[in-house]
Coordinates of C-alpha atoms in Angstrom, one line a residue:
M339 CA 109.2 117.6 133.2
A340 CA 109.5 118.1 130.1
T341 CA 108.1 121.2 128.4
V342 CA 104.5 120.2 127.3
N343 CA 101.9 122.6 125.5
P344 CA 99.9 123.7 128.1
D345 CA 96.3 123.6 126.1
I346 CA 97.9 120.0 125.5
L347 CA 98.5 119.0 129.2
K348 CA 95.5 120.6 130.0
K349 CA 93.1 118.4 127.8
A350 CA 95.3 115.3 128.7
K351 CA 95.2 115.8 132.6
T352 CA 91.0 115.6 132.2
W353 CA 92.1 111.7 131.2
L354 CA 93.6 111.6 134.8
T355 CA 90.5 111.4 136.6
D356 CA 88.5 108.2 138.0
I357 CA 86.5 107.8 134.7
F358 CA 89.6 106.5 133.4
D359 CA 92.1 102.7 133.9
N360 CA 95.0 102.9 135.8
E361 CA 96.7 101.6 132.9
T362 CA 95.4 104.3 130.7
K363 CA 96.5 107.0 133.3
S364 CA 99.7 105.5 133.6
E365 CA 100.4 105.9 130.2
I366 CA 99.6 109.3 129.8
N367 CA 101.5 110.2 133.1
R368 CA 104.4 108.3 131.5
L369 CA 104.1 110.2 128.2
I370 CA 103.9 113.9 130.6
E371 CA 107.9 112.7 131.8
E372 CA 109.1 111.1 128.9
N373 CA 107.2 111.9 125.9
P374 CA 106.1 115.4 125.3
K375 CA 105.7 115.2 121.6
E376 CA 103.9 111.9 121.5
L377 CA 101.3 113.0 124.1
E378 CA 100.6 115.8 121.7
E379 CA 99.8 114.1 118.9
S380 CA 97.9 111.7 121.2
F381 CA 95.5 115.0 122.0
Y382 CA 95.8 117.9 119.5
K383 CA 92.7 116.7 118.1
N384 CA 89.7 114.1 118.3
V385 CA 90.3 111.3 115.6
E386 CA 88.0 111.9 113.1
F387 CA 85.6 110.1 110.3
G388 CA 87.2 110.0 107.1
T389 CA 86.2 108.6 103.7
G390 CA 86.4 105.1 105.2
G391 CA 85.3 105.7 108.8
M392 CA 87.4 106.4 111.9
R393 CA 91.1 105.3 111.6
G394 CA 94.3 106.2 113.9
V395 CA 96.9 104.9 115.4
M396 CA 96.2 103.1 119.0
G397 CA 97.2 104.3 122.3
V398 CA 95.9 106.7 124.6
G399 CA 94.2 110.1 124.3
T400 CA 91.5 111.6 122.0
N401 CA 93.2 111.1 119.1
R402 CA 94.0 107.7 119.4
I403 CA 92.3 104.7 118.8
N404 CA 91.5 102.7 122.4
K405 CA 88.4 102.0 124.8
Y406 CA 87.8 105.4 125.4
T407 CA 87.2 107.1 122.2
L408 CA 85.5 104.1 120.2
G409 CA 83.5 104.2 123.7
K410 CA 82.0 106.9 123.0
N411 CA 81.6 106.9 119.6
T412 CA 79.4 104.3 120.5
Q413 CA 77.6 106.3 123.3
G414 CA 76.8 108.7 120.5
L415 CA 76.1 106.6 118.3
S416 CA 73.5 104.7 120.4
D417 CA 71.7 108.0 121.5
Y418 CA 71.4 108.8 117.6
L419 CA 70.0 105.4 117.1
K420 CA 67.5 106.0 119.8
K421 CA 66.5 109.2 117.9
S422 CA 66.6 108.3 114.5
F423 CA 64.4 105.1 115.4
P424 CA 61.7 105.3 118.3
D425 CA 59.7 103.1 117.9
K426 CA 61.7 99.9 116.9
E427 CA 63.8 97.4 118.7
I428 CA 67.0 99.0 117.9
K429 CA 69.2 95.7 116.9
V430 CA 73.3 96.0 115.8
A431 CA 75.4 93.9 114.2
I432 CA 79.4 93.9 114.5
A433 CA 82.2 92.7 112.8
Y434 CA 86.1 92.5 113.4
D435 CA 89.6 91.8 111.5
C436 CA 92.8 90.9 112.5
R437 CA 94.5 93.7 113.8
N438 CA 95.8 94.1 117.3
N439 CA 93.3 94.2 120.0
S440 CA 90.4 94.3 117.2
Q441 CA 88.4 91.5 119.1
K442 CA 88.9 92.9 122.5
L443 CA 87.2 96.7 121.5
A444 CA 84.2 94.7 119.0
K445 CA 83.8 93.5 122.6
V446 CA 83.8 96.9 124.2
V447 CA 81.8 98.2 121.5
A448 CA 78.9 95.6 121.9
D449 CA 79.2 96.6 125.5
V450 CA 78.4 99.9 125.3
F451 CA 75.8 99.1 122.6
S452 CA 73.8 96.8 125.0
A453 CA 74.5 98.6 128.2
N454 CA 71.6 101.3 126.3
G455 CA 69.2 98.6 125.5
I456 CA 70.3 97.9 122.0
R457 CA 70.5 94.3 120.9
V458 CA 73.6 93.3 119.5
F459 CA 74.6 90.3 116.6
L460 CA 78.5 90.2 117.4
F461 CA 80.2 87.7 114.8
S462 CA 82.4 85.2 117.1
E463 CA 85.2 85.3 115.2
L464 CA 86.8 87.8 112.8
R465 CA 85.1 88.0 109.5
P466 CA 85.2 90.0 106.4
T467 CA 84.1 93.8 106.1
P468 CA 81.6 93.1 103.0
E469 CA 80.2 90.1 105.6
L470 CA 79.1 92.7 108.0
S471 CA 77.2 95.3 105.4
F472 CA 75.2 91.8 104.1
A473 CA 74.8 91.0 107.5
V474 CA 72.7 94.6 108.5
R475 CA 70.4 93.7 105.9
K476 CA 70.2 89.9 106.5
L477 CA 69.3 90.4 110.0
D478 CA 67.4 93.8 110.0
C479 CA 69.7 96.0 111.3
Q480 CA 69.6 99.2 112.1
C481 CA 73.3 99.8 112.5
G482 CA 76.8 97.9 111.5
I483 CA 79.8 98.3 112.9
V484 CA 83.2 96.9 112.2
L485 CA 86.3 97.4 113.6
T486 CA 89.4 97.4 110.7
A487 CA 92.0 100.2 109.5
S488 CA 91.6 98.3 105.9
H489 CA 95.5 98.6 104.6
N490 CA 96.7 100.5 106.9
P491 CA 100.1 99.7 109.2
P492 CA 100.0 97.7 111.9
E493 CA 99.4 100.0 114.8
Y494 CA 96.3 101.6 113.3
N495 CA 92.4 99.6 114.3
G496 CA 89.4 101.7 113.0
Y497 CA 85.7 101.6 112.9
K498 CA 83.7 101.9 110.5
V499 CA 79.5 102.8 110.5
Y500 CA 77.3 101.4 108.4
W501 CA 73.5 102.0 108.1
E502 CA 70.1 99.8 108.0
D503 CA 70.8 100.1 104.3
G504 CA 74.1 98.3 104.2
G505 CA 76.1 101.1 103.5
Q506 CA 78.3 103.3 105.4
L507 CA 77.2 106.6 107.1
V508 CA 76.6 109.7 104.8
P509 CA 75.5 112.9 104.7
P510 CA 73.6 114.4 106.7
Q511 CA 73.5 111.4 109.0
D512 CA 77.3 111.1 109.4
T513 CA 77.5 115.0 110.7
E514 CA 75.0 114.5 112.8
L515 CA 76.5 111.2 114.7
V516 CA 79.9 113.1 114.7
D517 CA 78.1 116.5 116.6
T518 CA 76.2 114.0 119.2
I519 CA 79.4 112.4 119.9
N520 CA 81.2 115.7 120.3
N521 CA 78.1 116.9 122.6
L522 CA 79.4 113.9 125.0
E523 CA 81.8 113.6 128.0
Y524 CA 83.8 110.4 128.9
S525 CA 81.7 110.4 131.8
A526 CA 78.4 110.2 129.8
V527 CA 79.5 106.5 127.9
N528 CA 78.2 103.2 129.8
F529 CA 80.3 100.4 129.5
N530 CA 78.2 98.2 131.9
A531 CA 77.4 95.7 129.3
K532 CA 73.6 93.7 129.5
E533 CA 75.5 90.6 128.1
E534 CA 71.5 88.7 127.5
L535 CA 71.3 91.6 124.6
I536 CA 74.5 90.2 123.1
E537 CA 74.4 87.4 121.2
K538 CA 77.1 85.8 119.0
I539 CA 76.5 84.9 115.0
D540 CA 78.8 83.1 112.4
T541 CA 77.3 80.0 110.9
E542 CA 74.3 80.9 109.5
V543 CA 75.1 84.5 108.3
D544 CA 78.5 83.0 106.5
Q545 CA 76.6 80.6 104.7
A546 CA 74.3 83.2 103.4
F547 CA 76.7 85.5 102.4
A548 CA 78.8 82.7 100.7
E549 CA 75.7 81.7 98.8
A550 CA 74.3 85.4 97.8
S551 CA 78.1 86.0 96.6
V552 CA 78.1 82.6 94.1
E553 CA 74.9 83.9 93.1
N554 CA 76.3 87.3 92.2
G555 CA 79.6 86.4 91.5
S556 CA 78.9 83.4 88.9
F557 CA 78.4 83.0 85.3
D558 CA 77.5 80.7 82.7
I559 CA 81.2 79.1 82.6
S560 CA 81.6 75.5 82.0
A561 CA 82.8 73.1 84.9
K562 CA 85.1 72.4 82.6
A563 CA 86.9 75.8 82.1
R564 CA 87.0 76.9 86.2
E565 CA 88.7 73.4 86.8
N566 CA 91.0 74.4 84.0
L567 CA 92.3 77.8 85.8
K568 CA 95.0 77.5 88.5
V569 CA 94.7 80.8 90.9
V570 CA 97.0 81.2 93.4
F571 CA 95.2 82.9 96.8
T572 CA 96.5 85.1 100.0
S573 CA 95.0 86.7 102.3
L574 CA 97.7 88.6 103.3
H575 CA 97.5 87.4 106.9
G576 CA 93.5 88.7 106.9
T577 CA 90.3 88.0 107.2
S578 CA 89.5 86.6 103.8
I579 CA 90.7 83.3 104.7
T580 CA 87.0 82.5 106.4
M581 CA 85.7 83.2 103.8
V582 CA 87.2 83.5 99.9
P583 CA 88.4 79.5 99.4
E584 CA 84.9 78.3 100.4
V585 CA 83.0 80.3 97.8
L586 CA 85.9 79.6 95.1
N587 CA 85.6 76.3 96.1
K588 CA 81.4 76.3 96.3
A589 CA 81.4 77.7 92.6
G590 CA 83.9 74.8 91.1
F591 CA 87.2 76.5 91.1
S592 CA 89.1 73.8 92.2
N593 CA 92.6 74.2 91.4
V594 CA 93.2 77.2 94.1
F595 CA 96.7 77.5 95.9
L596 CA 96.9 78.9 98.7
V597 CA 100.0 81.3 100.0
E598 CA 100.4 78.8 103.2
E599 CA 102.6 81.3 105.1
Q600 CA 100.2 84.3 104.8
K601 CA 97.0 81.8 105.4
K602 CA 97.0 82.7 109.2
P603 CA 95.1 85.7 110.7
D604 CA 98.2 88.4 112.0
G605 CA 97.7 91.5 113.3
N606 CA 101.6 92.3 113.0
F607 CA 101.5 90.9 109.2
P608 CA 105.1 89.5 109.6
T609 CA 105.9 88.9 105.8
V610 CA 104.9 92.2 104.3
K611 CA 106.1 95.5 105.1
S612 CA 102.1 96.3 103.8
P613 CA 99.6 94.4 103.9
N614 CA 98.3 96.5 100.9
P615 CA 97.4 94.4 97.4
E616 CA 97.9 97.4 95.5
E617 CA 101.6 96.9 96.1
P618 CA 103.8 94.5 93.8
E619 CA 105.8 93.8 97.2
A620 CA 103.2 92.8 98.9
L621 CA 101.7 89.4 96.5
K622 CA 105.7 88.5 96.1
M623 CA 105.1 85.3 97.6
A624 CA 102.0 84.6 95.8
L625 CA 103.7 85.5 92.5
E626 CA 106.8 83.0 93.7
L627 CA 104.0 80.6 94.4
A628 CA 102.5 81.5 90.8
E629 CA 106.2 81.0 89.1
K630 CA 106.0 77.0 91.1
Q631 CA 102.4 76.0 90.0
N632 CA 102.4 77.9 86.7
A633 CA 99.1 79.8 87.6
D634 CA 97.0 82.0 85.0
I635 CA 95.8 84.4 87.7
V636 CA 97.0 85.6 91.5
I637 CA 94.7 87.2 93.6
G638 CA 95.5 89.1 96.8
T639 CA 93.1 90.8 99.8
D640 CA 93.5 93.5 102.2
P641 CA 93.0 92.4 105.8
D642 CA 89.1 93.0 106.3
C643 CA 89.0 91.6 102.4
D644 CA 87.2 94.5 100.3
R645 CA 90.2 95.3 98.2
L646 CA 91.9 93.0 96.0
G647 CA 95.0 93.2 94.1
V648 CA 95.0 91.1 90.7
A649 CA 98.3 90.0 88.9
V650 CA 97.7 88.0 85.6
R651 CA 100.1 87.3 82.8
D652 CA 100.9 89.6 79.8
L653 CA 101.5 88.7 76.3
D654 CA 104.7 87.2 76.8
G655 CA 103.8 85.1 80.1
K656 CA 105.0 87.0 82.6
M657 CA 103.0 87.9 85.7
I658 CA 102.1 91.6 86.4
L659 CA 100.1 93.3 88.7
L660 CA 97.2 95.6 87.2
N661 CA 95.9 98.3 89.1
G662 CA 92.9 99.3 90.2
N663 CA 91.7 100.5 87.3
Q664 CA 92.7 97.8 84.9
T665 CA 90.7 95.8 87.0
M666 CA 87.6 97.2 86.9
L667 CA 87.9 97.9 83.1
V668 CA 87.5 94.3 82.8
M669 CA 85.0 93.6 85.4
T670 CA 82.5 96.1 84.3
W671 CA 82.9 94.9 80.4
F672 CA 82.2 91.4 81.5
L673 CA 79.6 92.8 83.5
L674 CA 77.8 94.0 81.2
E675 CA 78.5 91.4 78.3
Q676 CA 76.8 89.0 80.5
W677 CA 73.6 91.5 81.0
K678 CA 73.9 92.4 77.5
K679 CA 73.7 88.5 76.4
E680 CA 70.6 88.0 78.7
R681 CA 69.1 90.9 77.1
K682 CA 68.7 92.7 80.6
I683 CA 69.9 96.0 79.3
K684 CA 66.6 97.9 78.9
G685 CA 67.8 101.6 79.7
K686 CA 67.5 101.7 83.4
E687 CA 70.8 100.4 84.6
F688 CA 73.7 101.9 86.1
V689 CA 77.5 101.8 86.9
A690 CA 79.3 103.7 89.1
S691 CA 82.4 104.7 89.9
T692 CA 84.3 107.8 91.9
I693 CA 85.8 111.3 90.5
V694 CA 89.4 110.1 90.9
S695 CA 89.5 107.1 89.1
T696 CA 90.1 106.2 85.0
P697 CA 88.2 108.3 82.3
M698 CA 87.9 105.5 80.0
L699 CA 85.3 103.9 82.3
K700 CA 82.7 106.1 81.4
N701 CA 83.6 105.7 77.4
L702 CA 83.1 101.6 78.1
V703 CA 79.9 102.0 80.2
E704 CA 78.0 104.2 77.5
D705 CA 78.6 102.3 74.8
Y706 CA 76.3 99.7 76.2
G707 CA 73.5 101.7 76.9
V708 CA 73.9 102.4 80.7
Q709 CA 73.8 104.7 82.5
Y710 CA 77.8 105.9 83.7
M711 CA 77.4 107.6 87.5
E712 CA 80.1 109.5 89.2
V713 CA 80.6 109.9 92.5
L714 CA 82.8 111.5 95.6
T715 CA 85.9 108.1 96.4
G716 CA 84.4 105.9 98.9
F717 CA 82.3 103.3 98.6
K718 CA 79.5 104.8 100.6
W719 CA 79.1 107.0 98.0
I720 CA 78.0 104.2 95.6
A721 CA 76.0 102.6 98.0
K722 CA 73.9 106.2 98.2
L723 CA 73.2 106.1 94.8
I724 CA 71.8 102.6 94.5
K725 CA 69.7 104.1 97.9
D726 CA 68.4 107.2 96.4
H727 CA 67.6 105.3 92.8
P728 CA 65.6 102.4 93.5
E729 CA 64.1 102.6 90.1
L730 CA 67.6 102.0 88.5
D731 CA 69.5 98.3 88.3
F732 CA 73.2 98.4 89.7
I733 CA 75.0 96.6 87.8
G734 CA 78.5 96.8 89.5
G735 CA 80.6 100.2 90.1
G736 CA 84.8 100.2 91.6
E737 CA 87.2 102.5 91.8
E738 CA 91.1 103.1 91.2
S739 CA 91.8 102.3 94.4
F740 CA 91.6 98.5 93.8
G741 CA 88.0 98.1 95.2
Y742 CA 84.9 96.6 93.4
M743 CA 81.3 95.6 94.1
V744 CA 79.2 93.2 92.0
G745 CA 75.2 93.5 92.4
D746 CA 73.6 95.2 95.6
F747 CA 73.5 92.5 97.7
V748 CA 76.2 93.9 99.8
R749 CA 76.9 97.7 99.9
D750 CA 80.4 98.0 99.9
K751 CA 83.7 97.3 97.9
D752 CA 83.7 93.2 98.2
A753 CA 86.9 91.2 97.7
V754 CA 85.1 88.1 97.9
T755 CA 82.5 88.3 95.0
A756 CA 84.8 90.2 93.4
T757 CA 87.7 87.4 93.5
L758 CA 85.3 84.9 92.1
L759 CA 84.2 88.1 89.8
A760 CA 88.2 87.6 88.4
C761 CA 88.7 83.6 88.5
E762 CA 84.9 83.4 86.4
I763 CA 86.6 85.7 84.0
A764 CA 90.1 84.2 83.6
A765 CA 88.5 81.1 83.3
Q766 CA 86.3 82.1 80.5
L767 CA 88.4 83.7 78.4
K768 CA 91.4 81.0 78.8
A769 CA 88.4 78.6 77.5
E770 CA 88.2 80.5 74.1
G771 CA 91.8 80.8 73.4
N772 CA 92.0 84.7 74.9
S773 CA 93.2 85.8 78.2
F774 CA 92.6 88.6 80.9
Y775 CA 95.5 91.1 80.1
N776 CA 94.8 90.8 76.4
K777 CA 91.2 91.3 76.8
L778 CA 92.3 94.8 78.4
L779 CA 94.4 95.4 75.6
E780 CA 91.6 95.0 73.1
L781 CA 89.2 97.6 75.5
Y782 CA 92.4 99.9 75.2
A783 CA 92.0 99.5 71.1
K784 CA 88.2 100.0 70.9
Y785 CA 88.0 102.8 73.8
G786 CA 91.3 104.4 74.0
L787 CA 94.4 103.7 76.0
Y788 CA 94.9 105.4 79.2
R789 CA 97.6 104.7 81.7
E790 CA 96.9 106.2 85.5
E791 CA 99.7 106.7 88.3
L792 CA 98.8 107.5 91.8
I793 CA 101.7 109.9 94.0
S794 CA 101.1 109.5 97.5
L795 CA 102.9 112.1 99.6
V796 CA 102.8 110.6 103.4
K797 CA 103.0 113.8 106.0
K798 CA 102.5 112.5 109.2
G799 CA 101.5 114.4 112.6
I800 CA 100.4 117.9 113.6
E801 CA 103.0 119.3 111.0
G802 CA 102.1 117.5 107.8
E803 CA 98.5 117.8 108.5
K804 CA 99.3 121.4 108.1
E805 CA 101.3 121.0 104.9
I806 CA 98.5 118.9 103.1
K807 CA 96.3 122.1 103.9
Q808 CA 98.7 124.4 102.4
M809 CA 99.1 122.4 99.5
L810 CA 95.6 122.8 98.6
I811 CA 95.5 126.0 99.8
D812 CA 98.5 127.1 97.1
L813 CA 96.7 125.2 94.4
R814 CA 93.4 127.1 94.4
E815 CA 95.5 130.4 94.7
N816 CA 98.1 130.2 92.3
P817 CA 96.4 127.2 89.9
W818 CA 98.3 125.4 87.1
E819 CA 97.6 126.9 84.0
E820 CA 99.4 124.6 81.8
I821 CA 100.6 121.4 82.3
D822 CA 103.3 119.2 80.0
G823 CA 102.2 122.2 77.4
E824 CA 98.9 121.4 77.1
K825 CA 96.9 124.4 78.5
V826 CA 94.1 123.7 81.4
V827 CA 91.1 124.0 79.9
L828 CA 88.9 123.7 83.2
V829 CA 89.1 123.3 86.9
E830 CA 86.9 121.5 89.0
D831 CA 86.5 122.4 92.7
Y832 CA 84.8 120.3 94.7
K833 CA 85.2 122.1 98.2
T834 CA 83.2 125.0 96.6
S835 CA 81.4 123.1 94.0
V836 CA 82.5 124.9 90.9
A837 CA 83.4 123.9 88.1
K838 CA 85.6 126.7 86.4
N839 CA 85.9 126.6 81.6
V840 CA 89.7 128.9 82.4
Q841 CA 89.2 129.6 78.6
D842 CA 85.9 131.5 78.8
H843 CA 85.5 131.9 82.7
N844 CA 82.3 130.4 82.3
E845 CA 81.2 128.5 85.5
Q846 CA 79.2 125.2 86.3
R847 CA 77.8 123.7 89.6
I848 CA 79.6 120.5 90.5
D849 CA 76.0 118.3 91.7
I850 CA 77.9 116.5 94.1
P851 CA 78.4 117.1 97.6
K852 CA 81.5 118.7 98.9
S853 CA 85.1 117.6 99.5
N854 CA 88.1 119.3 99.4
V855 CA 89.0 118.1 96.0
L856 CA 90.5 119.6 93.0
I857 CA 90.8 118.3 89.5
Y858 CA 92.6 119.9 86.6
Y859 CA 91.8 119.1 82.7
T860 CA 93.9 119.7 79.8
E861 CA 92.8 120.2 76.1
N862 CA 94.2 117.1 75.4
G863 CA 92.2 115.2 78.2
T864 CA 95.3 114.8 80.6
K865 CA 93.4 114.8 84.3
I866 CA 95.2 114.9 87.5
A867 CA 93.3 115.9 91.1
A868 CA 94.2 116.3 94.3
R869 CA 92.8 115.4 97.5
P870 CA 93.6 114.8 101.4
S871 CA 94.0 111.1 102.1
G872 CA 90.4 110.4 104.2
T873 CA 92.1 107.5 106.2
E874 CA 95.9 108.2 106.3
P875 CA 98.3 111.4 106.4
K876 CA 98.8 111.8 103.2
I877 CA 98.1 114.0 100.1
K878 CA 97.1 112.0 97.0
F879 CA 97.8 113.3 93.1
Y880 CA 95.9 111.3 90.4
I881 CA 97.4 111.5 86.6
S882 CA 95.3 110.2 83.9
V883 CA 96.5 110.5 80.4
N884 CA 95.3 109.1 77.6
T885 CA 96.0 108.4 73.6
E886 CA 94.2 106.3 70.9
L887 CA 95.4 102.5 69.6
S888 CA 94.9 101.4 66.6
S889 CA 95.4 97.9 67.4
A890 CA 96.6 96.0 70.6
E891 CA 99.9 95.3 68.7
D892 CA 100.9 98.5 69.4
Y893 CA 100.3 98.7 73.1
T894 CA 104.0 98.7 74.7
E895 CA 104.9 101.6 72.0
E896 CA 102.2 104.0 72.6
N897 CA 102.1 103.0 76.9
K898 CA 105.6 104.1 77.1
K899 CA 104.7 107.0 75.4
L900 CA 102.2 107.8 78.0
S901 CA 104.3 106.6 80.9
D902 CA 107.0 109.2 79.7
K903 CA 104.4 111.6 79.8
I904 CA 103.2 111.1 83.3
A905 CA 107.3 111.4 84.9
R906 CA 107.6 115.2 82.6
I907 CA 104.2 115.7 84.2
K908 CA 105.9 114.8 88.1
Q909 CA 109.3 116.1 87.3
E910 CA 107.4 119.5 86.1
L911 CA 105.0 119.4 89.2
K912 CA 107.6 118.4 91.7
L913 CA 105.5 115.0 92.2
G914 CA 108.4 112.9 92.5

């Protein structure tokens, strides 16, 4: 027998009892005999809830996504729901994406809920994640679940939990739920479905969601302007194909070209290395189709349709992929303009973003007399703001990682409505003789030129996890004092909730929930944030630099200077 860590072996052998099926036991025995390293990775911890719910590699073990880990989650959630809503008939909505095993795992989750006497609305086929958020409130549910791993690689799957407001779980519910789950034994999971409590849903919710998306994402733009916009869209083998083409058609966009090779939902994502619209390579086929059709805009969505990548033509007519900050800036500007035109800005409105997104957004939002609010990474925190501030009207919000939310009919990032919004903006600007890209340059000239770059360092497995923890410890114990010749003036530590002025040593409390994030600011406004990913084995560094831009004509030259500055910072801080 190969050498296996004794503690891991002991834990793995608890999965060789009659609680688990023969297929699971056979695989564990194989790992014990043939692959002790994989056995260790599968059992060294429990798969955890992170920024976007729970994500992990599929397989056997406590640190994997499988029937038993999701069954235990769902049993714990069932117990927690009964405790939270003692006098209600509890209802739960469940959706799933295109990933391998998503449909099967969704049925396992439905079975456990129903076995616990909870009424289940289960989508009959794959659907976008934002539609699940919508369905929770539409069907008056106390909870919602979507089986997805967003844009992670094909071997992943996951489990996102939504509460009755349509937003994802946040403190204190998330920690209370985790405690409930951790106190359960696998033997306590009830898999014996009560089929009479499981109801399939589709058309009625689909139609309501599509109508709400058109209502929230459409504005006073002529039918001719919509018809004249040439759009290329790709679902990247994901769920958006079930909703985005229909919504665009309903709104009046008839000149839409789909990437046929990527239309069919497929959890293996055969035409891309990664189904992530943040990466230009993922949109390669869409960009080729755009040249063939002379399209104005290209949009691609990730597998569960909550993120979108937008490419538009630059001043030379070349298609370029905008980053999430850039798309968010133009979308927010457009929404603010619409609210201003309709005289709806009364001083009780807000726009939200995250602490690692571009600082430029604050300049833009406050210029319109609208409140700007900042939260931790993840749209669950933006949803919580809406819930916590019923006295304020939410206009929209986004984050650098290619997510946007229009209004509050959905309480999560929503690539269906955001796709429509991007097309509305492009159509109006084209009709005016302007363009999406040129508008971005105009905003830079007015509010300052900001350039951001994200560096993700992948650190897989047990050793990688240790390395990420040590990197953040080192940053705290040996903080940067100077970056690219600029003195560091402020360090925000979201783990201790302390913002320290490095110059006068004054400290202020950060009024945001604790998180393992560090943000450095220099005297010239350079900003660098460091945080471990909540959903992938990565540590992320977010660099933001800025300068004044006297006119759009100077953009290329000034942007090159900022690009060089980021390159120097990466080299200096060894982030390459």
